[in-house]
Short mmCIF file of N, CA and C in Angstrom, two decimals:
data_model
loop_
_atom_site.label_atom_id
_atom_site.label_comp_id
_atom_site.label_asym_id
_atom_site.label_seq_id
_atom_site.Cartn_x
_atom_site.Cartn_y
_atom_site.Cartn_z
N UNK A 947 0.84 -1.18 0.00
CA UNK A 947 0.00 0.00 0.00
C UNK A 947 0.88 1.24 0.00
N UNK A 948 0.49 2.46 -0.71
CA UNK A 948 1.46 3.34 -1.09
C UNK A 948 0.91 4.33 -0.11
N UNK A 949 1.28 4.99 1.07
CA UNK A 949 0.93 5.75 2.26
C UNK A 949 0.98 7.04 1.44
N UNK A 950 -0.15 7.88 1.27
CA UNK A 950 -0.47 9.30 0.76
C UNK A 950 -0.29 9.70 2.53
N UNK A 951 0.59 11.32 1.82
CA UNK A 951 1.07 11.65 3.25
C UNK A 951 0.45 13.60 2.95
N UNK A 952 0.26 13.88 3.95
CA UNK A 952 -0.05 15.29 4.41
C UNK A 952 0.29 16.29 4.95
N UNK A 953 1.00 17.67 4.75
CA UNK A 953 1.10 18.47 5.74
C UNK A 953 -0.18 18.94 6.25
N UNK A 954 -0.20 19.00 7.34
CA UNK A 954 -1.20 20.01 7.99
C UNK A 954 -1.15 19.90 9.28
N UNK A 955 -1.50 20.79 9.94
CA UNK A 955 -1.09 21.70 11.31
C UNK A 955 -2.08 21.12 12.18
N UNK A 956 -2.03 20.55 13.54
CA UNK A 956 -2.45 19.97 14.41
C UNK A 956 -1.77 20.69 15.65
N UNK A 957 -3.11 20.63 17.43
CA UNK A 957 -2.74 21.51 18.03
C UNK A 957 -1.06 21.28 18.90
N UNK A 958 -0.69 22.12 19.50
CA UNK A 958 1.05 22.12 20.21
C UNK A 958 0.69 20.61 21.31
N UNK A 959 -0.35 20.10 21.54
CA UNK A 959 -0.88 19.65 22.84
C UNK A 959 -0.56 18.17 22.28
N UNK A 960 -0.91 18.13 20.85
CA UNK A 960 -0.94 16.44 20.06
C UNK A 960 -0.12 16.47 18.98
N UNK A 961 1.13 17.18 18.96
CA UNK A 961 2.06 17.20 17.91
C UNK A 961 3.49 16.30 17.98
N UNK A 962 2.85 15.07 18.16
CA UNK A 962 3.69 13.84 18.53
C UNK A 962 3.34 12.84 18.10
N UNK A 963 5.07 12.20 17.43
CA UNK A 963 4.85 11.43 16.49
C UNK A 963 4.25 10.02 16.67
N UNK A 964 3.22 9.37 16.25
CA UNK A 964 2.36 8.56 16.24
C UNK A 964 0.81 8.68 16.82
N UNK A 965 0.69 10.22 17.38
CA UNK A 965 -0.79 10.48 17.86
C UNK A 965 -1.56 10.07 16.72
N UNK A 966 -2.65 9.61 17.22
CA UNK A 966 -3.26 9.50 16.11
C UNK A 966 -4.81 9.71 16.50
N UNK A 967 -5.88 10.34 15.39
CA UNK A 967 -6.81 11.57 15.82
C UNK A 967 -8.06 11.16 14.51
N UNK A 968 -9.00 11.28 14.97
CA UNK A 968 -10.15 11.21 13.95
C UNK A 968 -10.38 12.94 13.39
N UNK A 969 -10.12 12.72 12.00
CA UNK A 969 -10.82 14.22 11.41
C UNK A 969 -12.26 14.67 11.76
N UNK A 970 -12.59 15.58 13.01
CA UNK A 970 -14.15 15.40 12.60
C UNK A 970 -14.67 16.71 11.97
N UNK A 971 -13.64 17.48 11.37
CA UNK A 971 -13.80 18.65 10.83
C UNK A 971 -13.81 19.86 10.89
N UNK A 972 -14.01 21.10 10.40
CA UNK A 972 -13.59 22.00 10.74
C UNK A 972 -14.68 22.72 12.14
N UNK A 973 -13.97 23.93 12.45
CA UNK A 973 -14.69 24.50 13.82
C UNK A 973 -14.86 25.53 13.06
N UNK A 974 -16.28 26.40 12.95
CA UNK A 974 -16.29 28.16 12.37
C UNK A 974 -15.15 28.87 12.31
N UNK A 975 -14.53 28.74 12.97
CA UNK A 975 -13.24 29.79 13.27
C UNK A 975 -12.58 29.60 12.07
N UNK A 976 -12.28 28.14 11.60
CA UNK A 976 -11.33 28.02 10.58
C UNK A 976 -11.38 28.29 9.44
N UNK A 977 -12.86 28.83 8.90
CA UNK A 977 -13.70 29.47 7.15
C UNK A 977 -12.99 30.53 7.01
N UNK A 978 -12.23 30.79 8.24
CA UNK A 978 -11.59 32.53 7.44
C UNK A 978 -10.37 32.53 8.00
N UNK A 979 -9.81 31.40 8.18
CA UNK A 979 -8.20 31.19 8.47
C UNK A 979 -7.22 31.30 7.47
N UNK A 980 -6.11 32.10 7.77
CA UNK A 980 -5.47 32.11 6.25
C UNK A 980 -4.90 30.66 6.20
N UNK A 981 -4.59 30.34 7.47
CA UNK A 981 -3.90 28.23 7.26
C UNK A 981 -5.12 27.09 6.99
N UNK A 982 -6.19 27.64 6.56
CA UNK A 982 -7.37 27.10 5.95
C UNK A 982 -6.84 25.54 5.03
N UNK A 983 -5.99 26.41 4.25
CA UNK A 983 -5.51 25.32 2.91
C UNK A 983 -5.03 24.32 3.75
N UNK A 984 -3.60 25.02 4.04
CA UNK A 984 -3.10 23.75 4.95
C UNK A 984 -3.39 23.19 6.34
N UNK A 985 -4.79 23.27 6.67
CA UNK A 985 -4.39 23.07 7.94
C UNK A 985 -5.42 21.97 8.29
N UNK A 986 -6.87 22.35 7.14
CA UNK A 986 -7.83 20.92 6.87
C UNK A 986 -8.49 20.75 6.10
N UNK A 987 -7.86 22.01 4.70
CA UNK A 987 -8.81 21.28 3.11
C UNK A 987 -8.46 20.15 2.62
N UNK A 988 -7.08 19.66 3.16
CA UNK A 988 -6.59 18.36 2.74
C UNK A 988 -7.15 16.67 3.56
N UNK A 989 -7.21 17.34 4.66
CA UNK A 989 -8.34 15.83 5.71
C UNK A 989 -9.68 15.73 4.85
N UNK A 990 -10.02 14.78 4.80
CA UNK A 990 -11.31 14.22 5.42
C UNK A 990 -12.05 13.92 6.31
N UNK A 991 -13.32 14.19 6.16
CA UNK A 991 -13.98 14.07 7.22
C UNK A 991 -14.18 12.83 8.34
N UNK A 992 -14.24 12.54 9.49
CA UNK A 992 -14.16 11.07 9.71
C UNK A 992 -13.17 9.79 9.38
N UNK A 993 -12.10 10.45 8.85
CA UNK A 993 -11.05 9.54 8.58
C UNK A 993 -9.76 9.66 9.60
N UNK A 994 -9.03 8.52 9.81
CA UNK A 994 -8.15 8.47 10.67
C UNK A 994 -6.92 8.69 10.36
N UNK A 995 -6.34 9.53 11.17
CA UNK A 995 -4.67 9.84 10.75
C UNK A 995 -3.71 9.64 11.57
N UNK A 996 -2.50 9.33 11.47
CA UNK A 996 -1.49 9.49 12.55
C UNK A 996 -0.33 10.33 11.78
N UNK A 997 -0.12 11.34 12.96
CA UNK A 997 1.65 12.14 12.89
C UNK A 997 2.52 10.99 12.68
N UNK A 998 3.63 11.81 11.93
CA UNK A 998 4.63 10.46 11.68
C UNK A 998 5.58 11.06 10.99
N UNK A 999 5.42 12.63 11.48
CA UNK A 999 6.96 13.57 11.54
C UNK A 999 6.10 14.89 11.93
N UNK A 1000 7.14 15.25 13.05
CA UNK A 1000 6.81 16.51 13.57
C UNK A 1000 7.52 17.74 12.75
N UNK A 1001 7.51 18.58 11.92
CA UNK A 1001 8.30 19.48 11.54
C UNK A 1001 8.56 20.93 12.29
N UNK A 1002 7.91 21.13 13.19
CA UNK A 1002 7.97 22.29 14.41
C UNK A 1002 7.98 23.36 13.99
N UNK A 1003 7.21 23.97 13.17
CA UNK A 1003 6.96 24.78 12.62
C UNK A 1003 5.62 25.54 13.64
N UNK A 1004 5.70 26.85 14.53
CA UNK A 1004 4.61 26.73 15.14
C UNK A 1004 3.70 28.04 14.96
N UNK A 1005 2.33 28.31 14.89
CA UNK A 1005 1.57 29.20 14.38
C UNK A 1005 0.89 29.72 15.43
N UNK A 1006 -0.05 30.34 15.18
CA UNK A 1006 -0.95 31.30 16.41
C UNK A 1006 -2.09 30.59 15.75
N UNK A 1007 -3.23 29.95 16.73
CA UNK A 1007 -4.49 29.31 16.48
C UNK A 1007 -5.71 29.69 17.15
N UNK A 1008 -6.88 30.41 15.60
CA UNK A 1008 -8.09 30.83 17.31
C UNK A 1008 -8.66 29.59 17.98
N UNK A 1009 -8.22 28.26 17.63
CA UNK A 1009 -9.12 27.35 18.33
C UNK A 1009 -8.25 26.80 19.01
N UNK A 1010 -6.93 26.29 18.47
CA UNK A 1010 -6.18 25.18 19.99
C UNK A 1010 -5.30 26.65 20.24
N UNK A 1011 -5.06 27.33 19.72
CA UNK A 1011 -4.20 28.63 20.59
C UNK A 1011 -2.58 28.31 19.78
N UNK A 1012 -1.76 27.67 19.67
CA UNK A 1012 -0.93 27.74 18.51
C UNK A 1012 -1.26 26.03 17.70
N UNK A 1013 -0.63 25.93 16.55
CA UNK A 1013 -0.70 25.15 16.13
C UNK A 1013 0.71 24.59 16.06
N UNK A 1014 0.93 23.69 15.38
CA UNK A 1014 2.37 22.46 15.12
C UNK A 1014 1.89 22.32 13.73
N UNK A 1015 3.45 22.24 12.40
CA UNK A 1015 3.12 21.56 11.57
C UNK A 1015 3.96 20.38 11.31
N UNK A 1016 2.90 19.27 10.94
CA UNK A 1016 3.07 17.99 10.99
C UNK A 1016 2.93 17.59 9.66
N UNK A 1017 3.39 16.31 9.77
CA UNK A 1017 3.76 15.50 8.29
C UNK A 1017 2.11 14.32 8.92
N UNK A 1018 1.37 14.06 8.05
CA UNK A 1018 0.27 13.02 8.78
C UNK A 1018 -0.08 11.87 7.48
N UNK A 1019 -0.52 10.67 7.64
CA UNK A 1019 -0.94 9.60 7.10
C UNK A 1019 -2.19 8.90 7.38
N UNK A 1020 -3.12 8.22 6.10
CA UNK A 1020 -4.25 7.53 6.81
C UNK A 1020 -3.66 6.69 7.61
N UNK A 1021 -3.98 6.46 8.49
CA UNK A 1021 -4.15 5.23 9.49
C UNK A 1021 -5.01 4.19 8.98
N UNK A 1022 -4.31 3.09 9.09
CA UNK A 1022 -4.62 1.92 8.87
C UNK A 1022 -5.28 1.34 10.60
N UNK A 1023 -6.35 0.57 10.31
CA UNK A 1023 -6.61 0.55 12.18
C UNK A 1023 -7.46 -0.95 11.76
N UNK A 1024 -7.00 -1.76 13.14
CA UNK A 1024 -7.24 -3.02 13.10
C UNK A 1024 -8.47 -2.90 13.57
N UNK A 1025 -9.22 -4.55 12.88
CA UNK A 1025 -11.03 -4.43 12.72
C UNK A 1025 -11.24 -5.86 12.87
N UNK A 1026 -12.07 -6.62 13.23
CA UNK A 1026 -13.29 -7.86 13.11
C UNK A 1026 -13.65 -7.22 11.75
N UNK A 1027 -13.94 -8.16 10.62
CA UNK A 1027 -14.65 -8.60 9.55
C UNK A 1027 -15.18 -10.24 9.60
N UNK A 1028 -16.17 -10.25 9.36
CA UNK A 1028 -16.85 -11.66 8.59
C UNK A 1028 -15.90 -12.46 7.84
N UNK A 1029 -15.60 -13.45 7.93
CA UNK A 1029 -14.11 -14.05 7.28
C UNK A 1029 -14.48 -13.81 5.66
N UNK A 1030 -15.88 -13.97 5.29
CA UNK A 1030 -16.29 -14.09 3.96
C UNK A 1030 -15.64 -12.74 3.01
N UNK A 1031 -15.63 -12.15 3.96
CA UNK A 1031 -15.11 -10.60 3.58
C UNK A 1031 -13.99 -10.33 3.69
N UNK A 1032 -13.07 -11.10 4.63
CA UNK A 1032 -11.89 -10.81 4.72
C UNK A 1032 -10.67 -10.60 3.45
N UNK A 1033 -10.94 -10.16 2.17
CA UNK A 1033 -10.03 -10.03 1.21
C UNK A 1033 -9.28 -8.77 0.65
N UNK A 1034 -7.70 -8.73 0.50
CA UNK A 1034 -7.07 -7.60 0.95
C UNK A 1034 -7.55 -6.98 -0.36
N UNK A 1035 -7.91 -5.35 -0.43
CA UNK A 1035 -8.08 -4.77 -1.64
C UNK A 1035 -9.07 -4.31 -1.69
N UNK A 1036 -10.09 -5.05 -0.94
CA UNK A 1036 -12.09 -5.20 -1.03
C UNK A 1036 -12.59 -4.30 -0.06
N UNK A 1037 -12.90 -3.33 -0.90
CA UNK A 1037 -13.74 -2.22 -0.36
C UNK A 1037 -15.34 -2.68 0.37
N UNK A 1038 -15.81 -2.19 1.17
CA UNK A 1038 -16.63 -3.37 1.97
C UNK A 1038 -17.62 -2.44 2.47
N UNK A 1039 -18.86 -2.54 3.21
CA UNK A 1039 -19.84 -1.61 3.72
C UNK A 1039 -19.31 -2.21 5.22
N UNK A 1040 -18.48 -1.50 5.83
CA UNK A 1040 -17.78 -2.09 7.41
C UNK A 1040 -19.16 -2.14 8.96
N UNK A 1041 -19.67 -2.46 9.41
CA UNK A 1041 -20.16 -2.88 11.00
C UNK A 1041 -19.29 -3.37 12.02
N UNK A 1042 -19.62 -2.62 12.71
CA UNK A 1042 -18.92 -2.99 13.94
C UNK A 1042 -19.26 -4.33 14.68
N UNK A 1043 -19.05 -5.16 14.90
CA UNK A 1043 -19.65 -6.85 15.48
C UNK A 1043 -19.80 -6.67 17.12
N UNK A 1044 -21.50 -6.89 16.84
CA UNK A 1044 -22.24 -6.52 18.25
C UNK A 1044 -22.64 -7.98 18.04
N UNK A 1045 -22.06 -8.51 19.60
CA UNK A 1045 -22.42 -9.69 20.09
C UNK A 1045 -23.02 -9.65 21.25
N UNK A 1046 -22.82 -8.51 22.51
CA UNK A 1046 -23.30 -8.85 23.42
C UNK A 1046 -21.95 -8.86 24.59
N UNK A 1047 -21.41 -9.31 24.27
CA UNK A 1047 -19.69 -9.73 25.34
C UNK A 1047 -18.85 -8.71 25.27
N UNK A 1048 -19.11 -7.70 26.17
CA UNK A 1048 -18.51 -6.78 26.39
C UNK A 1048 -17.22 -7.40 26.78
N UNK A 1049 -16.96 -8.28 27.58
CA UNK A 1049 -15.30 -8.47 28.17
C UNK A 1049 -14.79 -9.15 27.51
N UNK A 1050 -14.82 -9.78 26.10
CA UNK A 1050 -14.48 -10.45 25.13
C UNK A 1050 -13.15 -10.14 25.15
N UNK A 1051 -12.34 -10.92 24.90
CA UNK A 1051 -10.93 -10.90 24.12
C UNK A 1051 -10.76 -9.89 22.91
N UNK A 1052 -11.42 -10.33 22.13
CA UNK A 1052 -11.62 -9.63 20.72
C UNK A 1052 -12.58 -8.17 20.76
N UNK A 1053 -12.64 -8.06 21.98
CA UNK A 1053 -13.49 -6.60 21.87
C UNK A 1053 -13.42 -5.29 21.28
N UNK A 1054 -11.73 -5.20 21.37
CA UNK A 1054 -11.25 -4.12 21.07
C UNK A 1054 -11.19 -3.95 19.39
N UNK A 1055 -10.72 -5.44 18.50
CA UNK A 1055 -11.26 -5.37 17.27
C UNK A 1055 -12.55 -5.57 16.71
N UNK A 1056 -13.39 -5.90 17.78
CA UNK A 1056 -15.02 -5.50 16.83
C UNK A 1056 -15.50 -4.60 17.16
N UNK A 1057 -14.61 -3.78 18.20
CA UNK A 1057 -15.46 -2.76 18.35
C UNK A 1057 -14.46 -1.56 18.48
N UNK A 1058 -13.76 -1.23 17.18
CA UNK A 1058 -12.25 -0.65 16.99
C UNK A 1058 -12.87 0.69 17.68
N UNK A 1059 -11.72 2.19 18.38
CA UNK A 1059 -12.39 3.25 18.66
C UNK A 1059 -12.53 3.90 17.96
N UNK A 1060 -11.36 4.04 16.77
CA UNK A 1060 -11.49 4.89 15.59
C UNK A 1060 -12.22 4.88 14.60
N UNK A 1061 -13.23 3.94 14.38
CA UNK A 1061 -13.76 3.61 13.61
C UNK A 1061 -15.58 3.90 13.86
N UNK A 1062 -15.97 4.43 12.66
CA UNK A 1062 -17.63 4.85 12.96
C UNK A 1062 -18.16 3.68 12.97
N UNK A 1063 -19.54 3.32 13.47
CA UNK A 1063 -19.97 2.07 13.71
C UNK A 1063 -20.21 1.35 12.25
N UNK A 1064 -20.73 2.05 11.28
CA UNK A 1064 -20.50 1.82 9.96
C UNK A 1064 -20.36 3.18 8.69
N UNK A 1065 -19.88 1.91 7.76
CA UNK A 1065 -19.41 2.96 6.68
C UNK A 1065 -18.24 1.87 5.58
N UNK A 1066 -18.06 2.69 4.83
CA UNK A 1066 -17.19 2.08 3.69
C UNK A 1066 -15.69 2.29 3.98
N UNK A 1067 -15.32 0.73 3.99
CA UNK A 1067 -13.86 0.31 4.43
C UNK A 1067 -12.81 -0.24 3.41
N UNK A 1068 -11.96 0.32 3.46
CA UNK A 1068 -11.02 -0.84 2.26
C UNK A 1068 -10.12 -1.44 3.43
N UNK A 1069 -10.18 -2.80 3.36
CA UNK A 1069 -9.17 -4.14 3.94
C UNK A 1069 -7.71 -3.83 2.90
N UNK A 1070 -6.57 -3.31 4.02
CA UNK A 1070 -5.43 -3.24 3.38
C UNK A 1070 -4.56 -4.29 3.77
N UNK A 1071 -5.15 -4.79 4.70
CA UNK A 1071 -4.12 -6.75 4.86
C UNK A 1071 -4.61 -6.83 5.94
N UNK A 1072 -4.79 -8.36 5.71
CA UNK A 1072 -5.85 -9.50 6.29
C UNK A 1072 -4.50 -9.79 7.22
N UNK A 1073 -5.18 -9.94 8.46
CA UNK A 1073 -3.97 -10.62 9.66
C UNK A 1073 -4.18 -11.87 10.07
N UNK A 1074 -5.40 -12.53 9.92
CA UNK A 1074 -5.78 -13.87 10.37
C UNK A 1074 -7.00 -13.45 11.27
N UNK A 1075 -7.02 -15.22 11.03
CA UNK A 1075 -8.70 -15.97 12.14
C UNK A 1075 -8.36 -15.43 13.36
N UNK A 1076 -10.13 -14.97 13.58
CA UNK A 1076 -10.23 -14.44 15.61
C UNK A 1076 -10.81 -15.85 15.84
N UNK A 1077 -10.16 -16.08 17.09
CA UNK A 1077 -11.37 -17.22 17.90
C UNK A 1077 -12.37 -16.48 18.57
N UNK A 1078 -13.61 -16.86 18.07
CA UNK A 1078 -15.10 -16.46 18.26
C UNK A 1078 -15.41 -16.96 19.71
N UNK A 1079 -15.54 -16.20 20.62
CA UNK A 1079 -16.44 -17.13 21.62
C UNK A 1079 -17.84 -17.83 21.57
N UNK A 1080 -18.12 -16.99 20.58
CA UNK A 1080 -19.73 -17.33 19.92
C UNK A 1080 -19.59 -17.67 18.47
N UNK A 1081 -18.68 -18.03 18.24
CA UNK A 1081 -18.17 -18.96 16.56
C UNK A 1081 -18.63 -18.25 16.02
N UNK A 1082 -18.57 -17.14 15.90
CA UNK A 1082 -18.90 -16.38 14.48
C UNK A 1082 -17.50 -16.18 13.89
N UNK A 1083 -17.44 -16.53 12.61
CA UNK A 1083 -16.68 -16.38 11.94
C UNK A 1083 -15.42 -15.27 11.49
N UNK A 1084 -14.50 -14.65 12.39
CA UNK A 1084 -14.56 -13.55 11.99
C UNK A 1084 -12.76 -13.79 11.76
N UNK A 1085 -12.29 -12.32 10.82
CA UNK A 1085 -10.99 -12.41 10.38
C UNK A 1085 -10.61 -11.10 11.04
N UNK A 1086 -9.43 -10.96 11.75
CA UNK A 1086 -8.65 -10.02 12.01
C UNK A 1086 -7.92 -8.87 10.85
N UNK A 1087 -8.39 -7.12 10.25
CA UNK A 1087 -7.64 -7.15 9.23
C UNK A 1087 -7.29 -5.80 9.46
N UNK A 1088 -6.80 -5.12 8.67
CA UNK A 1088 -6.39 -3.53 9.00
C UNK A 1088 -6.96 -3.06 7.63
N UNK A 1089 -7.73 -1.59 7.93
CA UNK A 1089 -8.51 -1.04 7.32
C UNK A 1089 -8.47 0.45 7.33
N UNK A 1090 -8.76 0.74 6.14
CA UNK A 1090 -8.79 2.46 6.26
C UNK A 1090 -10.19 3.11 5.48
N UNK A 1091 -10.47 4.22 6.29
CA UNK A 1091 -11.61 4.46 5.64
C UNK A 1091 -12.34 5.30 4.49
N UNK A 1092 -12.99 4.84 3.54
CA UNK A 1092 -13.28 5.38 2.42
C UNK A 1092 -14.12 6.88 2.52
#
């Protein structure tokens, strides 16, 4: 997978390399920012990123108060899929796997944090079989979102 990478400016508070942050979009303040361009015409909405070079470049911000500019990447973030689905490449309509077993082993991949409960996923590599406590079928994979 070929990692499309980003500058844009994130606050002094999370400008460390491997934070990693859901886009949930802009705040009013930012429609008449001159760091507009760079700072979140390039994110998407609801998609996941991680820092993964700090360049320290630092700005004056009306919302976090200065900013950091950063080098950022989608995040790839591990998921429960249906094994049927599990194929690397395959763009997918993603759910989160509600069983009921909150203290599950596998909780944390069916019920990833970064991830909206549904929506369109591309599987960028399949990691292997979960053992199901309730045998449902499921494949361990890393995913990014469409």
């Amino acid at each position: 997978m070929v990692e499309v990478r980003h500058i844009t400016l994130v606050s002094y508070l999370t400008a460390k390399e491997g934070y990693t942050f859901v886009f949930s979009g802009p705040a009013p303040e930012c429609n008449n920012c001159r760091f507009k361009k760079v700072c979140i015409d390039k994110l998407k909405k609801g998609h996941v990123y991680r820092v993964v070079r700090v360049l320290g470049v630092k700005n004056r911000c009306p919302v976090n108060q200065y900013v950091i500019t950063v080098e950022v990447e989608e995040a790839a973030i591990e998921a429960a899929v249906p094994t049927r689905l599990a194929i690397e490449g395959m763009i997918i309509n993603y759910s989160k796997i509600v069983c009921g077993m909150s203290n599950c082993i596998n909780n944390k991949v069916c019920n990833p944090k970064y991830l909206p409960s549904s929506g369109k996923v591309k599987i960028v590599e399949v990691l292997g079989r979960l053992q199901c406590p309730k045998k449902i079928p499921l494949t361990k994979v890393r995913v990014i979102v469409i």
